[in-house]
Short mmCIF file of C-alpha atoms in Angstrom, two decimals:
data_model
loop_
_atom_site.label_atom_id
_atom_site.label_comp_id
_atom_site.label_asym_id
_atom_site.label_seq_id
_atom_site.Cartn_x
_atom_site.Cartn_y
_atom_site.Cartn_z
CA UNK A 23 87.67 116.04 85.18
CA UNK A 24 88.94 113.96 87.92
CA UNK A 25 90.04 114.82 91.45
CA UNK A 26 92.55 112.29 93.24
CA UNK A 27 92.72 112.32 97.24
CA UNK A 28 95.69 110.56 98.59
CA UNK A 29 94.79 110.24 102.38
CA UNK A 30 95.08 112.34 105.65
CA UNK A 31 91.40 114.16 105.27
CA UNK A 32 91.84 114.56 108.80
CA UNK A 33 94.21 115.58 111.65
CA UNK A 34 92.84 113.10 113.92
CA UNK A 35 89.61 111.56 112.45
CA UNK A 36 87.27 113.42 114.10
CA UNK A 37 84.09 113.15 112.73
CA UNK A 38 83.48 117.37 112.28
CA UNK A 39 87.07 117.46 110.48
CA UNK A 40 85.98 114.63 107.98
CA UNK A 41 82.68 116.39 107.40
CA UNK A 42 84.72 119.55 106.80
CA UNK A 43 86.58 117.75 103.84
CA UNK A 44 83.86 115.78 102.55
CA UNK A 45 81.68 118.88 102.34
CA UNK A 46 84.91 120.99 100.10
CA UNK A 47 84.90 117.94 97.97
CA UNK A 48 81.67 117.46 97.12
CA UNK A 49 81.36 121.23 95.92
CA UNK A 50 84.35 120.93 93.85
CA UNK A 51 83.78 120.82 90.02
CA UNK A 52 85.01 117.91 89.39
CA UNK A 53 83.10 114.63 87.15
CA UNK A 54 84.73 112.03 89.27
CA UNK A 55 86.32 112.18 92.92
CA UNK A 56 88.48 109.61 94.22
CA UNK A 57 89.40 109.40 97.79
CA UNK A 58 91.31 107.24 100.50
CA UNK A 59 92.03 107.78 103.96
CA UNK A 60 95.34 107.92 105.60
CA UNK A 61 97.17 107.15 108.59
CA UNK A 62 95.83 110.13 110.24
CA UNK A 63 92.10 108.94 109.44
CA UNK A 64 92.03 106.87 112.35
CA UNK A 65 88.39 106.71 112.89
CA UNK A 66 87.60 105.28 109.19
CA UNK A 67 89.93 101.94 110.37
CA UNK A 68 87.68 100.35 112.63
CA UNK A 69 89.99 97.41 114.30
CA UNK A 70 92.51 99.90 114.58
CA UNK A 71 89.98 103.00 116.48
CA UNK A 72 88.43 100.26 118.51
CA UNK A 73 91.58 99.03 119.98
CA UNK A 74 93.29 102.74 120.55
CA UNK A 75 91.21 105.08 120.06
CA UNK A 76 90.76 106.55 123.93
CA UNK A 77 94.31 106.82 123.28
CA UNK A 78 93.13 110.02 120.92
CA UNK A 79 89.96 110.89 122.34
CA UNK A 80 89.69 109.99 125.88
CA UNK A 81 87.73 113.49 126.30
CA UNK A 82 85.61 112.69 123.04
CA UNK A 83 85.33 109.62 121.98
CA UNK A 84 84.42 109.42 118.31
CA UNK A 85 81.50 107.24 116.34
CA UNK A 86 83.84 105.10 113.90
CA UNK A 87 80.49 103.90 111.87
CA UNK A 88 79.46 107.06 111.47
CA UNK A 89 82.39 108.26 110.36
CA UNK A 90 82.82 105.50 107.49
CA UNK A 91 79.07 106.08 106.72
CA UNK A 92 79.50 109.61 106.27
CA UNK A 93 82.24 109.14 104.11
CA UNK A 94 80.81 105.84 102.37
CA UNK A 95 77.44 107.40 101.24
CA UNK A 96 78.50 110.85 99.93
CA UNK A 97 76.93 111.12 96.53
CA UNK A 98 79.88 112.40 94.70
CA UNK A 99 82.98 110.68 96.01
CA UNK A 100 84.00 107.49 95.45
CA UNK A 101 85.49 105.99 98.68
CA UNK A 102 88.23 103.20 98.11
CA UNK A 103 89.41 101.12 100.63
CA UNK A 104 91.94 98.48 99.00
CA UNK A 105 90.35 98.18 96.28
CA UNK A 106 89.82 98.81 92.64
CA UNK A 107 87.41 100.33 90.82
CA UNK A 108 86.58 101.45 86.61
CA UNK A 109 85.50 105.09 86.00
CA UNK A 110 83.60 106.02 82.92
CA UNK A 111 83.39 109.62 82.38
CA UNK A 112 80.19 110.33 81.59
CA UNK A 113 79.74 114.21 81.05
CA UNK A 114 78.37 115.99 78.04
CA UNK A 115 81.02 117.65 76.34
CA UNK A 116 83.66 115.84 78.86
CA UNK A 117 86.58 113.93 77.85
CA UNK A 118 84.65 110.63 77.70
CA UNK A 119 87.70 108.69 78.79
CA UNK A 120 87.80 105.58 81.13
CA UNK A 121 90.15 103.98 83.41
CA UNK A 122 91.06 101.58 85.75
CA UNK A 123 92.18 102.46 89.48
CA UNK A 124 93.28 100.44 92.37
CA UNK A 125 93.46 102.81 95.75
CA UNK A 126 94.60 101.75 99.20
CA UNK A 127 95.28 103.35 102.73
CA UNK A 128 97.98 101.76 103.82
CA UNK A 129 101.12 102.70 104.67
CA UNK A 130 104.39 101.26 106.56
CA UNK A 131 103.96 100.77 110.26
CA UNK A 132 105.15 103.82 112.13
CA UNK A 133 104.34 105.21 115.40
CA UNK A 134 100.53 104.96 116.60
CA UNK A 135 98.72 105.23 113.10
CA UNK A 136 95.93 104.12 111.31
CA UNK A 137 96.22 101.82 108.39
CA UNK A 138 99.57 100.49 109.28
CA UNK A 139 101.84 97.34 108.22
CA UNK A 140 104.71 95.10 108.60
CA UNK A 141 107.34 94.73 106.28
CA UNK A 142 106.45 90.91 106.33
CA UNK A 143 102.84 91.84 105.45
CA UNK A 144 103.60 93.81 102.54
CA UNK A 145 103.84 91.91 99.36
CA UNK A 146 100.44 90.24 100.23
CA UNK A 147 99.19 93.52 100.05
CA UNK A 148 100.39 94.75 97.23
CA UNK A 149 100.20 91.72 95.30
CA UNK A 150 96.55 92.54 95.57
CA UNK A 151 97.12 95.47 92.84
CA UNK A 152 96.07 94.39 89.13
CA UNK A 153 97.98 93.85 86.51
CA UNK A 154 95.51 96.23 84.68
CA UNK A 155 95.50 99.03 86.87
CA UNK A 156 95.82 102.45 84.58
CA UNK A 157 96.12 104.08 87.67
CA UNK A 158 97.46 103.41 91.22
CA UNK A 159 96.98 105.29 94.51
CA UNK A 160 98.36 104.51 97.62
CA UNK A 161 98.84 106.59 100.86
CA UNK A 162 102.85 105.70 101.22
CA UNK A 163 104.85 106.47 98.46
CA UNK A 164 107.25 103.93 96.41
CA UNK A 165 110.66 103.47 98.07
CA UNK A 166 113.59 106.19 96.75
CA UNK A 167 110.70 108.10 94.63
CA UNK A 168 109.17 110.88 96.48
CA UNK A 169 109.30 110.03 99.75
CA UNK A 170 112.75 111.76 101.37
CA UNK A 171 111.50 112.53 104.78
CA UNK A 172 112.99 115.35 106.57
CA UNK A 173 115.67 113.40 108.19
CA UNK A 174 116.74 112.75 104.91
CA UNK A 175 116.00 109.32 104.58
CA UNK A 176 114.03 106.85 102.33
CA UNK A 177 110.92 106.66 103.88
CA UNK A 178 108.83 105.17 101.39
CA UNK A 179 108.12 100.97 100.50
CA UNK A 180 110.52 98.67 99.07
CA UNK A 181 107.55 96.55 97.94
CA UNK A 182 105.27 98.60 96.30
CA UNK A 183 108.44 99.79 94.43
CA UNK A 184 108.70 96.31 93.00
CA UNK A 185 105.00 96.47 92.30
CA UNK A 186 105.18 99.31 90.26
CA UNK A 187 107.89 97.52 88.56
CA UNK A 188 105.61 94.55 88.07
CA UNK A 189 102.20 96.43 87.14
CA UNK A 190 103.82 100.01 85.74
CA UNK A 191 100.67 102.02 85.76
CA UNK A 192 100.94 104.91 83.74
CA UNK A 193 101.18 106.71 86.96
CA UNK A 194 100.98 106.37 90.68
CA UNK A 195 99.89 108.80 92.96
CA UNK A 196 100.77 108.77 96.72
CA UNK A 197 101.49 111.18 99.96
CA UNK A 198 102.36 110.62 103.54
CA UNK A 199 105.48 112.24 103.50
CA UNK A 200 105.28 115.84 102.90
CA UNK A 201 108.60 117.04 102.15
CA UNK A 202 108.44 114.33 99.38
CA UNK A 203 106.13 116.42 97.84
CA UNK A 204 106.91 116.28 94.13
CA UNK A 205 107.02 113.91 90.46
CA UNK A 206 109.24 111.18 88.96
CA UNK A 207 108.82 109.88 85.56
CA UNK A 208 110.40 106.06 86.09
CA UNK A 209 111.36 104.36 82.92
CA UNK A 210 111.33 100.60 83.41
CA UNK A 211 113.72 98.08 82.90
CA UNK A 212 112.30 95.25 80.95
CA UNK A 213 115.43 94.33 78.78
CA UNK A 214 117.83 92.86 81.10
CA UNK A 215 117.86 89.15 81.12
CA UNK A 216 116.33 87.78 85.02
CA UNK A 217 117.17 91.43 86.24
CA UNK A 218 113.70 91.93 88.19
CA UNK A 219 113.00 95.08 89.28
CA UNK A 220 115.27 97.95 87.53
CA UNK A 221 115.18 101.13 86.43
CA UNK A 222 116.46 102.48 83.63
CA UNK A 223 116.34 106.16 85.16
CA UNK A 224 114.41 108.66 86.73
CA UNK A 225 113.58 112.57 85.14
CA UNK A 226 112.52 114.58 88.20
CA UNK A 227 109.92 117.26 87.44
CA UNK A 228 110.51 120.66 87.66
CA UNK A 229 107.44 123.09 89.44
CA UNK A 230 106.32 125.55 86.84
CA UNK A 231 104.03 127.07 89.23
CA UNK A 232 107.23 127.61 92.17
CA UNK A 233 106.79 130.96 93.44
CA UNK A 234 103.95 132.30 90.93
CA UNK A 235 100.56 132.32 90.28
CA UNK A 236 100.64 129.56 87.30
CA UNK A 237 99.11 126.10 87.93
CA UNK A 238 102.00 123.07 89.53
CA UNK A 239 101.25 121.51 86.17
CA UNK A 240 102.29 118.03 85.31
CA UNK A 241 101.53 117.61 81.33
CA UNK A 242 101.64 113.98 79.96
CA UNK A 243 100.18 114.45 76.97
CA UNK A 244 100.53 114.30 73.66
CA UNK A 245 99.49 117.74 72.99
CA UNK A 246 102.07 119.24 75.11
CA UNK A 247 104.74 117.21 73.15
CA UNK A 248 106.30 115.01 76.44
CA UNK A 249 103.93 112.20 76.26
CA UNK A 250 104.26 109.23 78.81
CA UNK A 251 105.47 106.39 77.20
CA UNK A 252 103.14 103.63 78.76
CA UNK A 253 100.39 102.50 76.27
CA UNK A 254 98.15 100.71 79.42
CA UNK A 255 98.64 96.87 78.08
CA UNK A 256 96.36 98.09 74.62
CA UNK A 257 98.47 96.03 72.39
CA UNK A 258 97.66 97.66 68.94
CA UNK A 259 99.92 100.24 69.98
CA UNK A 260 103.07 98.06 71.16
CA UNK A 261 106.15 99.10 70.23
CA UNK A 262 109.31 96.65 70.01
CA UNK A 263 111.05 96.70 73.44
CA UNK A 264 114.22 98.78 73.19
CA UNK A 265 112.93 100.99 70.41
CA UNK A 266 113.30 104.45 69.99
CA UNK A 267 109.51 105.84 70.33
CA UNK A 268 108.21 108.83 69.87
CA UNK A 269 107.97 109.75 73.18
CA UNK A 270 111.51 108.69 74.18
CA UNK A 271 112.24 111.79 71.01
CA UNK A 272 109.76 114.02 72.62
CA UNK A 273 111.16 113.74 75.78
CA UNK A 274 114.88 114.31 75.57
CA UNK A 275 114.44 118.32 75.70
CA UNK A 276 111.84 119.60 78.34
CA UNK A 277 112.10 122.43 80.75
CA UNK A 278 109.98 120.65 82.90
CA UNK A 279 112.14 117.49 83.42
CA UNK A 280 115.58 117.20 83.85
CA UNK A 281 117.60 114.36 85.57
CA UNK A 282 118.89 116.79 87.95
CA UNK A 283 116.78 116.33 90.86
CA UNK A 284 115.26 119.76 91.93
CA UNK A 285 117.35 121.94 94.63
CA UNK A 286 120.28 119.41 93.92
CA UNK A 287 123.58 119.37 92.53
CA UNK A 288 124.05 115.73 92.01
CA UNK A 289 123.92 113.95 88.27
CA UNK A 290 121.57 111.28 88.41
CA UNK A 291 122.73 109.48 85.01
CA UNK A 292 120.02 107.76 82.70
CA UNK A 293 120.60 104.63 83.98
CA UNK A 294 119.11 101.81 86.45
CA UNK A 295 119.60 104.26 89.12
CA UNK A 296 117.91 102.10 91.97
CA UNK A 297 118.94 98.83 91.02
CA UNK A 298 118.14 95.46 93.20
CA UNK A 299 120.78 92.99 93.16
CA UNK A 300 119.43 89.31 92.34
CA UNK A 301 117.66 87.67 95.47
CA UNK A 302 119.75 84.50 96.37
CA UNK A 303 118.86 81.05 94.61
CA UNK A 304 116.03 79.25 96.95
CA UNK A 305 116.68 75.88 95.67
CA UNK A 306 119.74 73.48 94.03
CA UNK A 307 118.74 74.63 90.82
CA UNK A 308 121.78 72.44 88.80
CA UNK A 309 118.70 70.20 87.64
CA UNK A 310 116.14 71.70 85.82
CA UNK A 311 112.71 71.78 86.88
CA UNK A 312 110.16 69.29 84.82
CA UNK A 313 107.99 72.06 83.70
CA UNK A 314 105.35 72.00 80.90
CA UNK A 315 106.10 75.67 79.10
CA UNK A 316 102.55 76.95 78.83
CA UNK A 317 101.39 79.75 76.60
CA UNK A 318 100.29 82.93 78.81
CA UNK A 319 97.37 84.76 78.09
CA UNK A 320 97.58 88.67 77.83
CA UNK A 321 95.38 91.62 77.52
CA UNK A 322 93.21 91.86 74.07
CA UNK A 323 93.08 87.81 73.48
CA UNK A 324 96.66 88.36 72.33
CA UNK A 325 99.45 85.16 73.56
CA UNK A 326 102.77 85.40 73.71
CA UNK A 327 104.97 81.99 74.43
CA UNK A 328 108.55 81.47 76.34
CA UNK A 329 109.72 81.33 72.37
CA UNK A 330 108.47 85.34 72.43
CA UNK A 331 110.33 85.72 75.72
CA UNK A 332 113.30 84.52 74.10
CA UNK A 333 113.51 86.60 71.05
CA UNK A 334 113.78 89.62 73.77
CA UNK A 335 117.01 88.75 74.44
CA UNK A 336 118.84 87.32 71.50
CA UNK A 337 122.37 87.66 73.22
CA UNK A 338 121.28 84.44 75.28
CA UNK A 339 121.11 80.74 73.50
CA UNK A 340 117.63 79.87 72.74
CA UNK A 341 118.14 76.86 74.87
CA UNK A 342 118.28 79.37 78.03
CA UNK A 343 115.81 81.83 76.75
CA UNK A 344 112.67 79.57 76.33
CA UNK A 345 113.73 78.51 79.77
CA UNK A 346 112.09 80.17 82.84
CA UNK A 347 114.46 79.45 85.70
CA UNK A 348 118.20 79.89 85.52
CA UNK A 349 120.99 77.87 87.09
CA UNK A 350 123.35 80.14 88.34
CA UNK A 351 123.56 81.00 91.83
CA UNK A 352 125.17 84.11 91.85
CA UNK A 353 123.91 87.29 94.20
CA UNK A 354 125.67 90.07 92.72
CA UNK A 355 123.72 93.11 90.50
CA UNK A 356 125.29 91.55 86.98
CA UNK A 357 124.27 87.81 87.72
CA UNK A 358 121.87 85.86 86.74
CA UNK A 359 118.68 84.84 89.40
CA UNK A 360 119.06 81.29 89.71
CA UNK A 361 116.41 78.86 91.83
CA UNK A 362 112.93 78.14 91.54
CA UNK A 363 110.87 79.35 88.17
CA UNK A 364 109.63 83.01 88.58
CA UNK A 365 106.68 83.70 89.87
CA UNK A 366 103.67 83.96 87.31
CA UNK A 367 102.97 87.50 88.90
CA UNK A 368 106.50 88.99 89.58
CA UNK A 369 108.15 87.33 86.50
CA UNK A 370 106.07 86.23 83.59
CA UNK A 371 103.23 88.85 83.81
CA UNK A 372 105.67 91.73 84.11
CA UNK A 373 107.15 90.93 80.37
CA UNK A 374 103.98 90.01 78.82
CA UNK A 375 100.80 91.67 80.52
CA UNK A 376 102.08 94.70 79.47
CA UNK A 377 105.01 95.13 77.09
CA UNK A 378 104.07 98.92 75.77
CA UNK A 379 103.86 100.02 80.21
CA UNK A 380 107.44 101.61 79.78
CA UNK A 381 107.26 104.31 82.16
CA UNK A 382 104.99 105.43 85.28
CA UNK A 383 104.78 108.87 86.32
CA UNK A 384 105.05 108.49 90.25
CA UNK A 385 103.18 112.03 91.84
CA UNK A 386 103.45 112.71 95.64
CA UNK A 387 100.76 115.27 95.61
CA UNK A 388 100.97 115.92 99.78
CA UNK A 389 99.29 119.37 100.26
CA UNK A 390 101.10 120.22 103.55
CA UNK A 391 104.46 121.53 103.21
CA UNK A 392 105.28 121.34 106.53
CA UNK A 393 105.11 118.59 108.98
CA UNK A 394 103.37 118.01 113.23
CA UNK A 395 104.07 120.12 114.93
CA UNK A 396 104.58 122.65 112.49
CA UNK A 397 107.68 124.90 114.75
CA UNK A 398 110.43 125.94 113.55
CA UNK A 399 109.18 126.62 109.91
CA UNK A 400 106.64 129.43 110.42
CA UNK A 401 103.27 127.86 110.92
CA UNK A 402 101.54 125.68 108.96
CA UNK A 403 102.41 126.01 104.94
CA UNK A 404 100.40 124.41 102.34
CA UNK A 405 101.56 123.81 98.84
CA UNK A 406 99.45 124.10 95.29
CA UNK A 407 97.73 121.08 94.27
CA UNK A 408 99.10 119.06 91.32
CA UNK A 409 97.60 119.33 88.00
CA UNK A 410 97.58 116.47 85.33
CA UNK A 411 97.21 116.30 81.81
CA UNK A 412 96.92 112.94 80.32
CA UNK A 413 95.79 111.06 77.70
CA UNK A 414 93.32 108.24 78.73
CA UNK A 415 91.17 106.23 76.67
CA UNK A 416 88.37 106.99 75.24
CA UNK A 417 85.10 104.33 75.52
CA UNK A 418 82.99 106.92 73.15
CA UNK A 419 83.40 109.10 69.81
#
């Protein structure tokens, strides 16, 4: 139904290698085709090719409009740059399901690249991701979820980790690092009092297509009885936060997820494996703010009021639960944020834009298995493409 194209669709950004890929995507059977580019797309960033390209292709230098324009004006794909768009599926006999997804090249500043930023540039960038997003792809994957480089290290983004936390799609879809090749189901934290940004654990996928002809299948659905547990902020379907849900039943005995990570020996307990301690207080927060407690708006016309907030987490006094700042000052894991109020879109949204968004499946669905320049592994190795089943809504009966 839908084909999902996490960057690199070139080597270099030639304009012959991205009319290569654009040609085997348009005669793929697929309804919908979403692309972005990737570091390696160099010609499709403009201020980027203009300022180094001859650096690539002093012999043969390359057209960057034409290159976008090709890419741009294909009939069948869907080209996002940083943006967000709704697909409605459409076909006869199809699915008829629709959802929203925000795409976006970029990618951590490394090396002479395309689509490249600075660690102070990144939550402005990521901000930019809706609340509402059913879907999000991104070239660089989430930090400490697919994205161990070779050298063994965490190459992925701290921020868009957060904004996962903050948005929890029902899943995210990424690349960029190769041997990171793989899928995490994340369950959220959304329990612990001012604790922003937890985990409560990670199941790693197993590959049931590893060394055999079956498909690298990733089944979500319903159907194949391990369901994601993320109803995409449609609040007829809520369930109470720290409930037992179907899906958390479903899912405690799968072959195809385990918390063992693949090829590893090491227990990763169900727990807030990747915990952020507290960020320290910004402000002499003894006093509290003057603040007029509004009533937030959510998906579906539905409100929900500090009072709401509070009833999440009855251990606290209702005085300090209908309260959005806190007063202590601690930095460890187990204390409390103190400081100025939270952020509408890192605090308030998170608990009540989408209550059912549980758990994101985070796919790094990188096609090469081996990395530039390819020695000392026997060539050039590709791996199968990942395969989703989902369950998405449906806009007609």
């Amino acid at each position: 139904d839908v084909l999902i194209h996490a960057g690199d669709l070139t080597n270099q950004g030639t304009l012959s290698e991205l009319q290569r890929t654009i040609d085997w995507i348009e005669q793929a059977d697929f309804e919908a085709k979403i692309v972005i580019a990737g570091n390696h797309d160099i010609t499709l960033d403009s201020d980027f090719y203009s300022q180094h390209g001859p650096s690539f292709h002093n012999q043969s230098p390359q057209d960057s409009a034409k290159c976008l324009e090709l890419i741009q004006t294909s009939p069948s794909v869907t080209y996002l740059n940083h943006e967000s768009s709704t697909v409605r599926l459409q076909k006869p006999g199809g699915p008829k399901t629709t959802f929203k997804i925000f795409a976006s090249p970029y990618s951590p500043a490394k090396d002479l690249w395309a689509f490249g930023y600075q660690p102070e540039k990144a939550a402005d960038l990521w901000n930019q991701i809706p609340l509402d997003a059913d879907i999000v792809v991104t070239h660089t994957p989430p930090k400490y979820h697919c994205d161990e480089s070779r050298s063994r290290e965490a190459a992925g983004c701290e921020t868009l980790r957060r904004t996962l936390w903050r948005v929890r799609p029902r899943f995210a879809v990424c690349g960029h690092v190769h041997e990171g090749r793989g899928v995490e189901r994340v369950r959220w934290d959304l329990t612990s009092p001012n604790m922003k940004h937890n985990e409560e654990h990670t199941r790693y996928w197993i590959d049931p297509g590893l060394g055999n002809k079956k498909q690298s299948l990733v089944d979500l659905s319903i159907r194949g009885g391990q369901p994601l547990d993320n109803d995409g902020n449609r609040p007829a379907n809520r369930e109470p936060v720290g409930s037992v849900t179907t899906a958390d039943r479903l899912n405690r005995k799968s072959p195809c997820w385990s918390y063992l990570r693949p090829g590893r020996d090491k227990q990763y307990p169900p727990i807030a494996s990747h915990s952020i301690p507290s960020q320290p207080s910004l402000t002499d927060a003894s006093t509290p703010p003057e603040i007029d407690y509004p009533v937030i708006q959510c998906a579906a016309s539905n409100t929900v009021s500090f009072e709401f907030l509070g009833s999440l987490f009855p251990e606290r006094s209702s005085h300090e639960a209908t309260e959005p700042w806190t007063r202590s000052q601690g930095q460890g894991q187990g204390e409390r944020e103190g400081g100025l109020p939270p952020l509408r879109h890192c605090g308030l949204d998170a608990l009540t834009n989408g209550l059912g968004r549980k758990e994101t499946c985070i796919i790094n669905a990188a096609m090469m298995a081996s990395s530039w320049p390819h020695k000392g592994c026997g060539g050039k190795r590709h791996h199968k493409p990942i395969v989703v089943d989902i369950d998405l809504p449906v806009w007609d009966y």
